[in-house]
Structures are given as C-alpha cells and as structure tokens.
Amino acid sequence: MTPEWSRRLRPFAVPNLTNVLIGVQAIMYLAIMIRHDFGIYARCMLQMEAVYAGEYWRLLTVLALPSTTSPFWFLMGIYCFWFMGGALEARWGELRYTLFIAAGWAATVAAGILFPTVPLDNTYIGLVVFLTFAFLHPDVEFMLFVFFFPVKVKWFALVSWILLGITFLSASWALRVQIAVALLPYFIFLRHELALRLRSGGKKMARRAEALHIVKTCFHTCSVCGKTDLTHPDLEFRVSSRTGKEYCVEHLPGSAPETTPETRP
C-alpha cells in the first residue's frame, strides 16, 4: 500500500480490532446462553435474502457470531483468536489488519450475494486468520491437553488445508464459492510473502539439485580417452607420477603406448 493510500485510509483503522470482535462475540454468546434462545444465532447469520427483506443488521452481526455454544471450546476459540489476531495486528499495524478483516467480511457478503438463500457465518473469516498466522509464524508451538508434546502451528495449518481441500471437492457449489471467495484475503494480503517463499523454494530446490549433481559427479576421469568411473565402473584409474594427470589403465604412460585419434597403430 502506498503512503498516500495509507494516509487516506488511516481514519478507518480500528484500534484493538481483535479485542473488539472478541467482546461482541462474548456478548452474543452470553445472550444466547442466558436466554436459551439458539434462534438468536440463526437470526444473526448473514442471509442476503433476509437482508433484502429489511434485516440489515445481519450484515454486521455475522461478525459477532460465536464459533460454538460449548463453553470450553468457546473459550479455547476466543483465546486462539486473541493470540493469533493480536499477533497479526502487531505485525501489520492497525490499518492493514483492519483491511484484512474487512476483506474477509466483504468476501462473506460477496458469497451471500451469489447465493442469497444460503445462511453464512464467520467460520471462514476465523479460518483465514489462522492460516495467515500459521504462514507468517509457522514455528509457533501450541501445547494442547490432547497432545503429550508441543506441536508447531504449521502442522495444524497443513491438516486444515487438507480438510479444506476435501471439503471443497465434496461440497455444494454454494460452499465451494464461499471457500474460494473467503481465501481471497489470504492470497491478496500475503502475495509478496508467497512470491518470496516460492522464489526461495525454487532456489532451495536448485541447490538440492546441484548438490545431487555433485554427488553423482565422477571421481575419476581419464585425461586421454575421457572415460570415467561412472561410464566404466569396472575400469581402474591411476595418477601418473610423471605428468600428475589421471589415466585409465589402458592409457597410463609407461604401461602401453598411448593411442590417440591422430596416432593409429
């Protein structure tokens, strides 16, 4: 983003956006649990057909939907979102992080416009936050009670990508579009890092190929006929004490007359 655009968009940056989203999700969760009215969740999902009918609040309440009604998993989800969202906000700054979340919201709205009868939540917004954090901080370790050892977040991300791919292949077209559109902020905001990773990965593969080539390079080469220990593995090679060059036993000076293209027997 250019400095000019940063200056123009600066007023739209939301400080501590992660904490704001956690706060509204906590309020929504408490409202659902205290009233035992799980219909609140359905009435707050983004369904463009309902929005067209006048339920405009759905455009914003989709961001306030809790990830689950289980108290334990809700707290776990809130903690992970606070940790990862806060890290992205600290790394990118308030403006870039606000635009990132706004892009995820816009992607959800776009999917809703394409399929107005399908109710949508903020699941994929949170998933994209997780995948982005895992890409930028792949070696961060999570210690969960179900594991006996710390697991790096990049392995969780790998499993998530695999499951996402399986879901995409087996889902309806509405869900496929939602997944594809939801991932756009990931590729847009990480385009430079992804390009750099691809270039560095290509260089690493080239270095490995070069190392493999070095390993396969012959150790012995006859200075007369060019035979090597790779092309003729049963052939013996010697270094001449007179010339200091390496020869096969057929052309070793002193063992037999040298035969060259210019000298015929």
Short mmCIF file of C-alpha atoms in Angstrom, two decimals:
data_model
loop_
_atom_site.label_atom_id
_atom_site.label_comp_id
_atom_site.label_asym_id
_atom_site.label_seq_id
_atom_site.Cartn_x
_atom_site.Cartn_y
_atom_site.Cartn_z
CA MET A 1 0.00 0.00 0.00
CA THR A 2 1.33 3.41 -0.94
CA PRO A 3 1.88 6.08 1.73
CA GLU A 4 -0.83 8.21 0.11
CA TRP A 5 -3.45 5.47 0.44
CA SER A 6 -2.29 4.72 3.97
CA ARG A 7 -2.86 8.35 4.91
CA ARG A 8 -6.31 8.39 3.34
CA LEU A 9 -7.45 5.15 4.95
CA ARG A 10 -5.89 5.79 8.34
CA PRO A 11 -9.17 7.16 9.84
CA PHE A 12 -10.85 3.80 9.13
CA ALA A 13 -8.33 1.78 11.16
CA VAL A 14 -9.93 0.19 14.24
CA PRO A 15 -7.56 0.03 17.23
CA ASN A 16 -7.52 -3.32 19.04
CA LEU A 17 -9.91 -4.81 16.49
CA THR A 18 -9.27 -8.32 17.79
CA ASN A 19 -10.44 -7.34 21.28
CA VAL A 20 -13.49 -5.59 19.80
CA LEU A 21 -14.52 -8.71 17.90
CA ILE A 22 -13.95 -10.90 20.95
CA GLY A 23 -16.08 -8.54 23.01
CA VAL A 24 -19.08 -8.60 20.67
CA GLN A 25 -18.82 -12.37 20.27
CA ALA A 26 -18.79 -12.78 24.05
CA ILE A 27 -21.89 -10.60 24.34
CA MET A 28 -23.63 -12.66 21.66
CA TYR A 29 -22.63 -15.90 23.39
CA LEU A 30 -23.93 -14.74 26.77
CA ALA A 31 -27.20 -13.59 25.21
CA ILE A 32 -27.72 -17.00 23.64
CA MET A 33 -26.83 -18.95 26.79
CA ILE A 34 -28.73 -16.77 29.27
CA ARG A 35 -31.94 -16.68 27.23
CA HIS A 36 -31.51 -20.27 25.98
CA ASP A 37 -32.58 -18.92 22.64
CA PHE A 38 -30.47 -20.52 19.96
CA GLY A 39 -32.65 -18.84 17.37
CA ILE A 40 -30.61 -15.69 18.03
CA TYR A 41 -27.74 -17.28 16.17
CA ALA A 42 -29.91 -18.03 13.15
CA ARG A 43 -31.37 -14.53 13.13
CA CYS A 44 -27.88 -13.02 13.14
CA MET A 45 -26.39 -15.11 10.33
CA LEU A 46 -25.76 -13.40 7.02
CA GLN A 47 -28.56 -14.35 4.63
CA MET A 48 -28.91 -11.87 1.83
CA GLU A 49 -32.48 -12.88 1.13
CA ALA A 50 -33.36 -11.67 4.66
CA VAL A 51 -31.20 -8.57 4.19
CA TYR A 52 -33.13 -7.69 1.05
CA ALA A 53 -36.30 -8.05 3.16
CA GLY A 54 -35.08 -5.39 5.58
CA GLU A 55 -32.98 -7.30 8.14
CA TYR A 56 -29.94 -5.13 7.56
CA TRP A 57 -28.37 -5.92 10.92
CA ARG A 58 -27.29 -9.28 9.54
CA LEU A 59 -24.54 -7.50 7.59
CA LEU A 60 -22.78 -6.69 10.86
CA THR A 61 -23.97 -9.33 13.31
CA VAL A 62 -22.31 -12.02 11.22
CA LEU A 63 -19.02 -10.82 12.75
CA ALA A 64 -20.41 -11.27 16.27
CA LEU A 65 -21.40 -14.93 15.92
CA PRO A 66 -19.64 -17.21 18.43
CA SER A 67 -17.86 -20.21 16.96
CA THR A 68 -19.65 -22.71 19.23
CA THR A 69 -22.10 -22.97 22.11
CA SER A 70 -19.78 -25.20 24.16
CA PRO A 71 -18.28 -23.10 27.00
CA PHE A 72 -14.93 -24.87 26.87
CA TRP A 73 -14.45 -24.69 23.11
CA PHE A 74 -15.78 -21.14 23.02
CA LEU A 75 -13.08 -20.06 25.49
CA MET A 76 -10.45 -22.02 23.55
CA GLY A 77 -11.54 -20.37 20.30
CA ILE A 78 -11.55 -16.92 21.87
CA TYR A 79 -8.07 -17.45 23.29
CA CYS A 80 -6.66 -18.66 19.94
CA PHE A 81 -8.27 -15.78 18.07
CA TRP A 82 -6.95 -13.29 20.62
CA PHE A 83 -3.44 -14.74 20.34
CA MET A 84 -3.31 -15.02 16.54
CA GLY A 85 -5.30 -11.89 15.72
CA GLY A 86 -3.25 -9.85 18.15
CA ALA A 87 -0.03 -11.14 16.57
CA LEU A 88 -1.21 -10.17 13.08
CA GLU A 89 -2.31 -6.74 14.31
CA ALA A 90 1.06 -6.18 15.98
CA ARG A 91 2.92 -7.31 12.85
CA TRP A 92 0.88 -5.43 10.26
CA GLY A 93 -0.41 -2.45 12.19
CA GLU A 94 -3.98 -1.39 12.87
CA LEU A 95 -4.81 -0.25 9.33
CA ARG A 96 -3.60 -3.32 7.45
CA TYR A 97 -5.20 -5.67 9.94
CA THR A 98 -8.49 -3.77 9.78
CA LEU A 99 -8.46 -4.01 5.99
CA PHE A 100 -7.68 -7.72 6.27
CA ILE A 101 -10.72 -8.40 8.47
CA ALA A 102 -12.84 -6.10 6.30
CA ALA A 103 -11.77 -8.07 3.23
CA GLY A 104 -12.87 -11.28 4.94
CA TRP A 105 -16.23 -9.70 5.76
CA ALA A 106 -16.60 -8.43 2.19
CA ALA A 107 -15.79 -11.90 0.86
CA THR A 108 -18.56 -13.35 3.03
CA VAL A 109 -21.00 -10.72 1.77
CA ALA A 110 -19.99 -11.45 -1.82
CA ALA A 111 -20.67 -15.17 -1.30
CA GLY A 112 -24.03 -14.25 0.22
CA ILE A 113 -24.92 -12.13 -2.81
CA LEU A 114 -24.15 -15.04 -5.13
CA PHE A 115 -26.25 -17.42 -3.04
CA PRO A 116 -28.83 -15.22 -1.25
CA THR A 117 -30.82 -18.11 0.26
CA VAL A 118 -27.82 -19.70 1.99
CA PRO A 119 -27.18 -18.52 5.59
CA LEU A 120 -23.50 -17.78 6.26
CA ASP A 121 -21.45 -17.33 9.43
CA ASN A 122 -17.90 -16.12 10.15
CA THR A 123 -16.24 -19.55 10.23
CA TYR A 124 -14.04 -18.93 7.21
CA ILE A 125 -13.03 -15.47 8.41
CA GLY A 126 -11.56 -17.08 11.52
CA LEU A 127 -10.00 -19.88 9.46
CA VAL A 128 -8.24 -17.38 7.18
CA VAL A 129 -6.89 -15.57 10.24
CA PHE A 130 -5.49 -18.89 11.46
CA LEU A 131 -3.96 -19.83 8.09
CA THR A 132 -2.38 -16.40 7.74
CA PHE A 133 -0.90 -16.57 11.23
CA ALA A 134 0.44 -20.07 10.53
CA PHE A 135 2.09 -18.88 7.33
CA LEU A 136 3.79 -15.92 8.98
CA HIS A 137 4.66 -17.73 12.24
CA PRO A 138 5.00 -21.41 11.24
CA ASP A 139 7.22 -22.43 14.16
CA VAL A 140 4.97 -21.19 16.96
CA GLU A 141 4.08 -24.15 19.15
CA PHE A 142 0.74 -24.93 20.74
CA MET A 143 0.53 -27.17 23.77
CA LEU A 144 -2.93 -28.70 23.97
CA PHE A 145 -4.16 -31.16 26.54
CA VAL A 146 -4.76 -33.80 23.87
CA PHE A 147 -1.05 -33.83 22.96
CA PHE A 148 1.85 -35.02 25.06
CA PHE A 149 4.28 -32.71 23.27
CA PRO A 150 4.14 -29.25 21.68
CA VAL A 151 3.02 -29.14 18.05
CA LYS A 152 4.06 -26.42 15.65
CA VAL A 153 1.21 -24.43 14.16
CA LYS A 154 2.35 -25.17 10.61
CA TRP A 155 1.28 -28.81 11.05
CA PHE A 156 -2.17 -27.72 12.19
CA ALA A 157 -2.31 -25.49 9.13
CA LEU A 158 -1.32 -28.37 6.87
CA VAL A 159 -4.15 -30.51 8.26
CA SER A 160 -6.53 -27.56 7.83
CA TRP A 161 -5.53 -27.15 4.17
CA ILE A 162 -6.07 -30.85 3.54
CA LEU A 163 -9.50 -30.83 5.18
CA LEU A 164 -10.36 -27.63 3.35
CA GLY A 165 -9.44 -29.26 0.04
CA ILE A 166 -11.54 -32.34 0.83
CA THR A 167 -14.47 -30.14 1.81
CA PHE A 168 -14.12 -28.09 -1.36
CA LEU A 169 -14.15 -31.20 -3.58
CA SER A 170 -17.14 -32.80 -1.86
CA ALA A 171 -19.27 -29.72 -1.04
CA SER A 172 -22.07 -28.00 -2.87
CA TRP A 173 -21.35 -25.18 -5.27
CA ALA A 174 -22.51 -22.64 -2.70
CA LEU A 175 -19.94 -23.84 -0.17
CA ARG A 176 -17.24 -24.09 -2.84
CA VAL A 177 -17.80 -20.48 -3.78
CA GLN A 178 -17.78 -19.44 -0.12
CA ILE A 179 -14.44 -21.22 0.45
CA ALA A 180 -12.87 -19.82 -2.71
CA VAL A 181 -14.01 -16.26 -2.00
CA ALA A 182 -13.06 -16.49 1.68
CA LEU A 183 -9.47 -17.39 0.75
CA LEU A 184 -9.01 -14.30 -1.41
CA PRO A 185 -7.82 -12.09 1.50
CA TYR A 186 -5.20 -14.73 2.32
CA PHE A 187 -3.67 -14.60 -1.16
CA ILE A 188 -4.09 -10.84 -1.55
CA PHE A 189 -2.51 -9.81 1.75
CA LEU A 190 0.24 -12.44 1.57
CA ARG A 191 1.01 -12.05 -2.12
CA HIS A 192 4.51 -10.66 -1.54
CA GLU A 193 5.37 -13.24 1.14
CA LEU A 194 4.01 -16.05 -1.02
CA ALA A 195 6.03 -14.88 -4.03
CA LEU A 196 9.16 -14.65 -1.88
CA ARG A 197 8.53 -18.12 -0.45
CA LEU A 198 8.11 -19.54 -3.95
CA ARG A 199 11.33 -17.91 -5.15
CA SER A 200 13.29 -19.08 -2.14
CA GLY A 201 11.77 -22.54 -2.53
CA GLY A 202 12.87 -22.63 -6.17
CA LYS A 203 16.39 -21.61 -5.20
CA LYS A 204 16.46 -24.26 -2.50
CA MET A 205 15.37 -26.91 -4.99
CA ALA A 206 18.08 -25.73 -7.40
CA ARG A 207 20.69 -26.01 -4.65
CA ARG A 208 19.50 -29.51 -3.83
CA ALA A 209 19.64 -30.48 -7.49
CA GLU A 210 23.16 -29.06 -7.72
CA ALA A 211 24.18 -30.98 -4.62
CA LEU A 212 22.69 -34.15 -6.11
CA HIS A 213 24.60 -33.48 -9.31
CA ILE A 214 27.82 -33.07 -7.32
CA VAL A 215 27.18 -36.36 -5.59
CA LYS A 216 26.72 -38.06 -8.95
CA THR A 217 29.78 -36.40 -10.48
CA CYS A 218 32.52 -38.85 -11.35
CA PHE A 219 35.62 -39.10 -9.18
CA HIS A 220 37.97 -40.43 -11.87
CA THR A 221 38.40 -39.28 -15.47
CA CYS A 222 40.99 -40.41 -17.97
CA SER A 223 42.78 -37.41 -19.42
CA VAL A 224 43.24 -39.21 -22.78
CA CYS A 225 40.00 -41.02 -23.64
CA GLY A 226 37.63 -39.30 -21.22
CA LYS A 227 36.32 -42.50 -19.67
CA THR A 228 35.06 -42.11 -16.09
CA ASP A 229 34.29 -44.33 -13.14
CA LEU A 230 30.57 -43.70 -13.86
CA THR A 231 30.65 -44.69 -17.52
CA HIS A 232 33.10 -47.58 -16.91
CA PRO A 233 32.74 -48.67 -13.29
CA ASP A 234 34.96 -51.76 -13.77
CA LEU A 235 37.85 -49.76 -15.19
CA GLU A 236 40.84 -48.90 -13.00
CA PHE A 237 42.38 -45.43 -12.90
CA ARG A 238 45.86 -44.28 -11.90
CA VAL A 239 47.61 -40.94 -11.46
CA SER A 240 50.91 -40.72 -13.33
CA SER A 241 53.87 -39.71 -11.20
CA ARG A 242 55.47 -38.10 -14.24
CA THR A 243 52.62 -35.95 -15.51
CA GLY A 244 50.44 -35.71 -12.43
CA LYS A 245 47.39 -36.44 -14.59
CA GLU A 246 44.87 -39.22 -14.16
CA TYR A 247 44.63 -42.01 -16.70
CA CYS A 248 42.79 -45.26 -17.12
CA VAL A 249 45.00 -48.34 -17.09
CA GLU A 250 44.66 -48.54 -20.88
CA HIS A 251 46.36 -45.18 -21.36
CA LEU A 252 48.61 -44.97 -18.33
CA PRO A 253 52.03 -43.71 -19.57
CA GLY A 254 54.60 -46.46 -19.49
CA SER A 255 52.09 -49.32 -19.31
CA ALA A 256 51.18 -49.29 -23.01
CA PRO A 257 51.61 -46.99 -26.00
CA GLU A 258 49.09 -44.22 -25.96
CA THR A 259 46.55 -44.32 -28.71
CA THR A 260 45.01 -41.05 -29.78
CA PRO A 261 42.80 -40.11 -32.74
CA GLU A 262 45.91 -38.78 -34.51
CA THR A 263 48.01 -41.90 -33.86
CA ARG A 264 46.88 -45.13 -35.46
CA PRO A 265 48.58 -48.49 -34.78
#
